[in-house]
Every structure is written in structure tokens, then in C-alpha cells.
Short mmCIF file of C-alpha atoms in Angstrom, two decimals:
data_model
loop_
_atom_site.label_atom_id
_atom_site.label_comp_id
_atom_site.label_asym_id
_atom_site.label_seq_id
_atom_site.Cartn_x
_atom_site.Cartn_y
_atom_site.Cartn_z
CA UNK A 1 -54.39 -14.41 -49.62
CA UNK A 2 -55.86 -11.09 -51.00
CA UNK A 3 -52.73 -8.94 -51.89
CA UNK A 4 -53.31 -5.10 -51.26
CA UNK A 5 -51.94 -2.50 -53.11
CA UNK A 6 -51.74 1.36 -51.90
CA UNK A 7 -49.86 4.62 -53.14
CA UNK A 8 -46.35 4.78 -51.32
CA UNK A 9 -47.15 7.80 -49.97
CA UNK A 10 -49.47 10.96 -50.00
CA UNK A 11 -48.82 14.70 -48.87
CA UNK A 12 -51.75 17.31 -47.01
CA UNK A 13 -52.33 20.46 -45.17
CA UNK A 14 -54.08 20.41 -41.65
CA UNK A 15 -57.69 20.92 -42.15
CA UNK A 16 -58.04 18.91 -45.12
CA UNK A 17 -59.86 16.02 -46.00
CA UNK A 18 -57.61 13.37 -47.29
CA UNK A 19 -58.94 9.80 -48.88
CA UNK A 20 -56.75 7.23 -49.18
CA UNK A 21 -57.13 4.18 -51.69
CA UNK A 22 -56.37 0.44 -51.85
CA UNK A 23 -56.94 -2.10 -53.80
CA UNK A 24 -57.56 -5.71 -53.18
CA UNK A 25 -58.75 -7.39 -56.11
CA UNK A 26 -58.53 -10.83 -55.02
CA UNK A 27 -60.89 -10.54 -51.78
CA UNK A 28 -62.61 -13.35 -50.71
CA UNK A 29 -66.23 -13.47 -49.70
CA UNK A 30 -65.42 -13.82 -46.48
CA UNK A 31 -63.01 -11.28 -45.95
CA UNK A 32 -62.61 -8.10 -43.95
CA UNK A 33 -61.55 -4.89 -44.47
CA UNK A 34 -59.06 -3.46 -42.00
CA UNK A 35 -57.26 0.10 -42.11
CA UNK A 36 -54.40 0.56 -39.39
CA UNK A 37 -52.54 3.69 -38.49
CA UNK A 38 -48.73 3.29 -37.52
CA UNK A 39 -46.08 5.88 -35.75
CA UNK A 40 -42.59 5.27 -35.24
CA UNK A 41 -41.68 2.61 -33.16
CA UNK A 42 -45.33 1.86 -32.13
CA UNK A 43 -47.48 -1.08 -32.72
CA UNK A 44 -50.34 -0.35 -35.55
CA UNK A 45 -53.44 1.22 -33.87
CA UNK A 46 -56.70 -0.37 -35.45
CA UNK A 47 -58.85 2.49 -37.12
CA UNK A 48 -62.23 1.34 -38.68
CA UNK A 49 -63.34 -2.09 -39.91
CA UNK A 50 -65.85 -2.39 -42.63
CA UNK A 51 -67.18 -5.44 -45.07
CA UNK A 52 -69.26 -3.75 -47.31
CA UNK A 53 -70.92 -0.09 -48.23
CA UNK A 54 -69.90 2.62 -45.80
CA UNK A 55 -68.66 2.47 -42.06
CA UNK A 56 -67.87 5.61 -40.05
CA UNK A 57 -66.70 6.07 -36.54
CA UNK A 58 -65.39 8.92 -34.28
CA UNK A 59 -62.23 9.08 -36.16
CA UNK A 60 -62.76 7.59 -39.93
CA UNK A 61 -64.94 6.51 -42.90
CA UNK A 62 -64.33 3.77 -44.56
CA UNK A 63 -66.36 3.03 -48.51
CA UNK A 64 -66.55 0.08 -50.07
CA UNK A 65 -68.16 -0.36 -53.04
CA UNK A 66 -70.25 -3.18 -54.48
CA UNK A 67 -67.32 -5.48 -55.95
CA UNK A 68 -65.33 -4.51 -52.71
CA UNK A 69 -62.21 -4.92 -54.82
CA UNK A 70 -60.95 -1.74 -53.66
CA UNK A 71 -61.95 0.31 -50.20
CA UNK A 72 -61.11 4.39 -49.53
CA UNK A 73 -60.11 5.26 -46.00
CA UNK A 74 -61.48 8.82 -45.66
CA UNK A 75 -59.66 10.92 -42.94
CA UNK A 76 -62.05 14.58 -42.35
CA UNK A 77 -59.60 17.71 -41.35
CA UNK A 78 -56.48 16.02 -40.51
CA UNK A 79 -53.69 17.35 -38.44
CA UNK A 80 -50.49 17.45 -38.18
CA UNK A 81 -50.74 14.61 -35.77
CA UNK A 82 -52.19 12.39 -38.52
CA UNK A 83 -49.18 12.35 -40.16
CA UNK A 84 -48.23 8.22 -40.06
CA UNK A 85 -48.17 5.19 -41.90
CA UNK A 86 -51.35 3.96 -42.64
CA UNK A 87 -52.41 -0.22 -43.93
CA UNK A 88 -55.05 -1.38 -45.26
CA UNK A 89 -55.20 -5.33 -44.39
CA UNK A 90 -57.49 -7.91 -45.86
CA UNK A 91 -58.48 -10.83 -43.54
CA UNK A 92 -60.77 -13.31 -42.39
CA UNK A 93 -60.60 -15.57 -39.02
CA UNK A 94 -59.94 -19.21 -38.80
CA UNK A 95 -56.02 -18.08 -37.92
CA UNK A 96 -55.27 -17.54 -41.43
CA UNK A 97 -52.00 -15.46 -41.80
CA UNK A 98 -52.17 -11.36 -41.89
CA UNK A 99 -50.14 -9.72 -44.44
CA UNK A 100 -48.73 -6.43 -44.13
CA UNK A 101 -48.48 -4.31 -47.78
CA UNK A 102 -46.73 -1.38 -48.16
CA UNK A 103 -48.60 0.93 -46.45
CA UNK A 104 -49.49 4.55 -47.48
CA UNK A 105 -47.32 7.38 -45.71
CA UNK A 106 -49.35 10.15 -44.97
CA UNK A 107 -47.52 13.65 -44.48
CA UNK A 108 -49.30 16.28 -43.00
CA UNK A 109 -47.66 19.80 -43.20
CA UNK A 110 -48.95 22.95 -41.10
CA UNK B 1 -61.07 -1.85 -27.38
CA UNK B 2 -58.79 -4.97 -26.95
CA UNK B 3 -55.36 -4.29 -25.23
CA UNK B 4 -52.48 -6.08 -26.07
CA UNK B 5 -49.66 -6.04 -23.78
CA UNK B 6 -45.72 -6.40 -25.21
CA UNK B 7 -43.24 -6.49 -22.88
CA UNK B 8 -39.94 -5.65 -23.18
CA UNK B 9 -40.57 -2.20 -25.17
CA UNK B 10 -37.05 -2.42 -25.61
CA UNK B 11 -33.92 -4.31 -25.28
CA UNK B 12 -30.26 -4.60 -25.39
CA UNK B 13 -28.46 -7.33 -25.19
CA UNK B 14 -24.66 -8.82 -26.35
CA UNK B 15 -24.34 -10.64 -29.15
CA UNK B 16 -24.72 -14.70 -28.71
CA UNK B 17 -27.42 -14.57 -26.06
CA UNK B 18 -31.31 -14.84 -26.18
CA UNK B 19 -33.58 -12.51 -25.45
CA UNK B 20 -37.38 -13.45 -24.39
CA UNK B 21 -40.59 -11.44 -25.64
CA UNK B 22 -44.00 -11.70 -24.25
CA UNK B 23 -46.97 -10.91 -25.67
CA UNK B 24 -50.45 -11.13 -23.68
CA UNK B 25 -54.02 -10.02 -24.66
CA UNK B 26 -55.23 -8.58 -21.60
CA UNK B 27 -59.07 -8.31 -21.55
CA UNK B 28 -59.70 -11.68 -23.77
CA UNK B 29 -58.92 -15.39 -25.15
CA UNK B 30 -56.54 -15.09 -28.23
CA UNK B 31 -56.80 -18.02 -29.97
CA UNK B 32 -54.01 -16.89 -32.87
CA UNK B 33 -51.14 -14.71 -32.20
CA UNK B 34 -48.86 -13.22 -35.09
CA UNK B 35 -45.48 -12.12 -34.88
CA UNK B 36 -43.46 -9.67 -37.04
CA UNK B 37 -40.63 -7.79 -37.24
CA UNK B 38 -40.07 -4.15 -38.91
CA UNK B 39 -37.01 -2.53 -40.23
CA UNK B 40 -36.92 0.89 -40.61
CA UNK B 41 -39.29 2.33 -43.14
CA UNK B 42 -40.56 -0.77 -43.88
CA UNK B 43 -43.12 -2.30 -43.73
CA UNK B 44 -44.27 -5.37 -41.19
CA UNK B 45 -43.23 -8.71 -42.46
CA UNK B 46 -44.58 -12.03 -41.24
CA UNK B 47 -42.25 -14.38 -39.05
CA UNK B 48 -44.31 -17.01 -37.90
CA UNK B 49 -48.58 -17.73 -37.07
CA UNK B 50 -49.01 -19.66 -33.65
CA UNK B 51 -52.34 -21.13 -32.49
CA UNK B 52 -52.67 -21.98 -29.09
CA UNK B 53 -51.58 -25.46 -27.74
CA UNK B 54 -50.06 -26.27 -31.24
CA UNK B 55 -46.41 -25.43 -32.66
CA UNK B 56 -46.23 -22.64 -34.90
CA UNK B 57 -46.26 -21.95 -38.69
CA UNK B 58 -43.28 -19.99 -39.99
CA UNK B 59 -42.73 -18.60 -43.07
CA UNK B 60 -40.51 -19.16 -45.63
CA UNK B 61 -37.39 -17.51 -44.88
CA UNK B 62 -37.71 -17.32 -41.01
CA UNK B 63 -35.65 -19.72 -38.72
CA UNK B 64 -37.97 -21.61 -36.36
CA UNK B 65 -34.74 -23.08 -34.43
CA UNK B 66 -33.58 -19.62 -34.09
CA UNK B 67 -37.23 -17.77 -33.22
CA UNK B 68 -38.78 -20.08 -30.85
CA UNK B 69 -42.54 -19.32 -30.46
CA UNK B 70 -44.72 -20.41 -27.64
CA UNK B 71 -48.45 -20.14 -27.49
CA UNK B 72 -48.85 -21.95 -23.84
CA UNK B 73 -52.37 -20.17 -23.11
CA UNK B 74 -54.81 -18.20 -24.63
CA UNK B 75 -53.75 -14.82 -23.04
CA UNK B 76 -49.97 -15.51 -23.65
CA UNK B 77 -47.37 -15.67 -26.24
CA UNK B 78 -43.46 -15.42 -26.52
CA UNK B 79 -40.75 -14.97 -29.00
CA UNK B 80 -37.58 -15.96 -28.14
CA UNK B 81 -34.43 -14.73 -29.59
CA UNK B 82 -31.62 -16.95 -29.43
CA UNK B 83 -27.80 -16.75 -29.71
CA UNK B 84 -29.09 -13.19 -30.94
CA UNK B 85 -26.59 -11.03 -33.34
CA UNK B 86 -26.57 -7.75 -34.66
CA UNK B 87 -28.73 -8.19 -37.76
CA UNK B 88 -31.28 -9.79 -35.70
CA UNK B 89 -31.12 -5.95 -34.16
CA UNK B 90 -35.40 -4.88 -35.23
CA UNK B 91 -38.47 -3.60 -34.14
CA UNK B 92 -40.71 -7.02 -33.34
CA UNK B 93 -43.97 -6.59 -33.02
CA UNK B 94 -47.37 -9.30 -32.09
CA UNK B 95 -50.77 -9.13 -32.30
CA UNK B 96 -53.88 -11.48 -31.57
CA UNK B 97 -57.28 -12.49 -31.86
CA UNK B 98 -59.82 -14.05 -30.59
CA UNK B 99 -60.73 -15.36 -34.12
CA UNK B 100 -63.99 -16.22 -32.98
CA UNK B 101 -65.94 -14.41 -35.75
CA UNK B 102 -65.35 -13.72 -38.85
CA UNK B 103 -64.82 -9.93 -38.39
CA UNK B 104 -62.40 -9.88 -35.37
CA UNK B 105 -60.29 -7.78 -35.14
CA UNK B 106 -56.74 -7.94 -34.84
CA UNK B 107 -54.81 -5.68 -32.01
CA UNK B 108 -51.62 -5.44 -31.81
CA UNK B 109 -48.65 -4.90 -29.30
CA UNK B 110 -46.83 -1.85 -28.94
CA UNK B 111 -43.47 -3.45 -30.57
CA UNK B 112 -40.20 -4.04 -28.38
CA UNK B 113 -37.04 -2.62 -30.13
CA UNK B 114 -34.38 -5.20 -29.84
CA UNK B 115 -30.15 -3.71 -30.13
CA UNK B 116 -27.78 -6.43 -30.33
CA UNK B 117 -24.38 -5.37 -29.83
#
């Protein structure tokens, strides 16, 4: 199981950009990439998927580079909304087990 | 996207009786569920991995005689509390997936907040 490692937590103002790292040296080849956001008391919300390279949706960007031992959640302008918990999970099908790290707290201050 | 349905979102219940959780994946087949449970400002830990039709895989630490899991069908799974007590009082939460390909995601349910008094 690829273990991933984040920062504890992270502080921002509204309107910034704000990138958010974590490493997973031991990915497999057939791994995935997975960043989750997570409020109080809610189930994680998926966020962006990516394998290799770059992935971007309405909401995030996700970079991988070539080794993909590490991936960067990019988060453009955030708001004070944005302030949450936010995973980065490493998985591949076949029902193998998902396992949580600690997760990056993201403060967002007006 | 996926929707995952959890039901209780919360619960209270005395101390020494069970409590059920469901868990269904609306709009497709899960083939694996996962279940965890979250103490506060913590992260999620693994309980137990259930496939559907077969028993589930627990992890080290968890109680399989006191967390009974059943995966009947592939829209439905539950967690069932028994002879609850107060430190079994946390935030349990499932997810699934249709684990069909390899980059499937996993959605999750929106957590049911157990209290045992």
C-alpha cells in the first residue's frame, strides 16, 4: 500500500492560489491519484483524479510529475469556503483497501 | 457524479443496544464498499473492506463480532453496531466502487454521527 505523506496543515487569504503537496513514494504502476476535500461532519467530497502529467477541472489542478512519487493539488483564488481538510489517497481497483493519511488542513482567512 | 446514500446521518441510542447503518450507491453496482470511522480531528481510519456476496476483511484492531458488515447486493451495505457503548460514540463513514476500472473512483457517504449514552 503506497503510504502518503502531507503537511498537517497550511494557512491563506481569499483570492490566493494555494498548492498543496504529497508525497507517495511507494506508488505502484497501477495506481491512482485521488485528492478529497472534507468539512465537519461530512463525508469526503471527491475533487480531481489524475495518473500522470496534469489534470484540471472546474474546481482543481492536479500535477504529477514523471516519477509520480509526489502530486500538487493546486486550488486558484480560494475562499473562505475552501477552508477544510483536504487527502490525497493512492489507489488502484481490484477492492484493495483505501487508506486515509493525515490530511492537510487548509485555513482560509478573509 | 456517483451518489452515495448513508442513512442514519445521525443517531442516539443507550448504551448495550445495536444500532444499524446503511449504505447504498444509488446510480450504480458497487462491487467493494469501505467503512470507517472518524474521531474528531482525525483522520479516517479503516474498519473493515467488504466485497459483495463474501464476508468482510477487517483490520487489525477492529472487532468483526462487534461490527457486523453485510454486503447482500451490489447497491447495499450495512454496519451494525452491537451492544453499542459510549466509546463506540464516532462519526462512521462508507464509501464504494464499482471497481470496474482501474481509475474508479471512490464516493463516499455523508457519515452518520453515532452518541451512545
Amino acid at each position: 500500500l503506497a503510504k502518503t505523506t502531507q503537511p498537517i496543515s497550511m494557512d491563506s487569504y481569499e483570492g490566493q492560489e494555494v498548492n498543496i503537496t504529497c508525497s507517495h513514494n511507494n506508488i505502484a504502476t497501477n495506481d491512482y491519484i485521488t485528492w478529497y476535500q472534507q468539512f465537519p461532519s461530512q463525508g469526503p467530497r471527491f475533487i480531481i483524479q489524475g495518473y500522470k502529467t496534469k489534470v484540471t477541472n472546474e474546481v482543481a489542478s492536479l500535477f504529477i510529475p514523471a516519477d509520480r512519487k509526489s502530486s500538487t493539488l493546486s486550488l486558484p483564488r480560494v475562499s473562505l469556503s475552501d477552508t477544510a481538510v483536504y487527502y490525497c489517497l493512492v489507489r488502484n481497483t481490484g477492492g484493495f483497501k483505501t487508506i486515509f493519511g493525515a490530511g492537510t488542513r487548509l485555513f482560509v482567512k478573509a | 457524479g456517483a451518489v452515495v446514500s448513508q442513512h442514519p446521518s445521525w443517531v442516539i441510542c443507550k448504551s448495550g443496544t445495536s444500532v444499524k447503518i446503511e449504505c447504498r450507491s444509488l446510480d450504480f453496482q458497487a462491487t467493494t464498499m469501505f467503512w470507517y470511522r472518524q474521531f474528531p480531528k482525525q483522520s479516517l481510519m479503516l474498519m473493515a473492506t467488504s466485497n459483495e456476496g463474501s464476508k468482510a476483511t477487517y483490520e487489525q484492531g477492529v472487532e468483526k463480532d462487534k461490527f457486523l458488515i453485510n454486503h447482500a447486493s451490489l447497491t447495499l451495505s450495512t454496519l451494525t453496531v452491537t451492544s453499542a457503548h459510549p466509546e463506540d460514540s464516532s462519526f462512521y463513514i462508507c464509501s464504494a466502487s464499482g471497481d470496474r476500472e482501474a481509475n474508479e473512483k471512490l464516493f463516499f457517504g455523508s457519515g452518520t454521527q453515532l452518541s451512545v449514552l
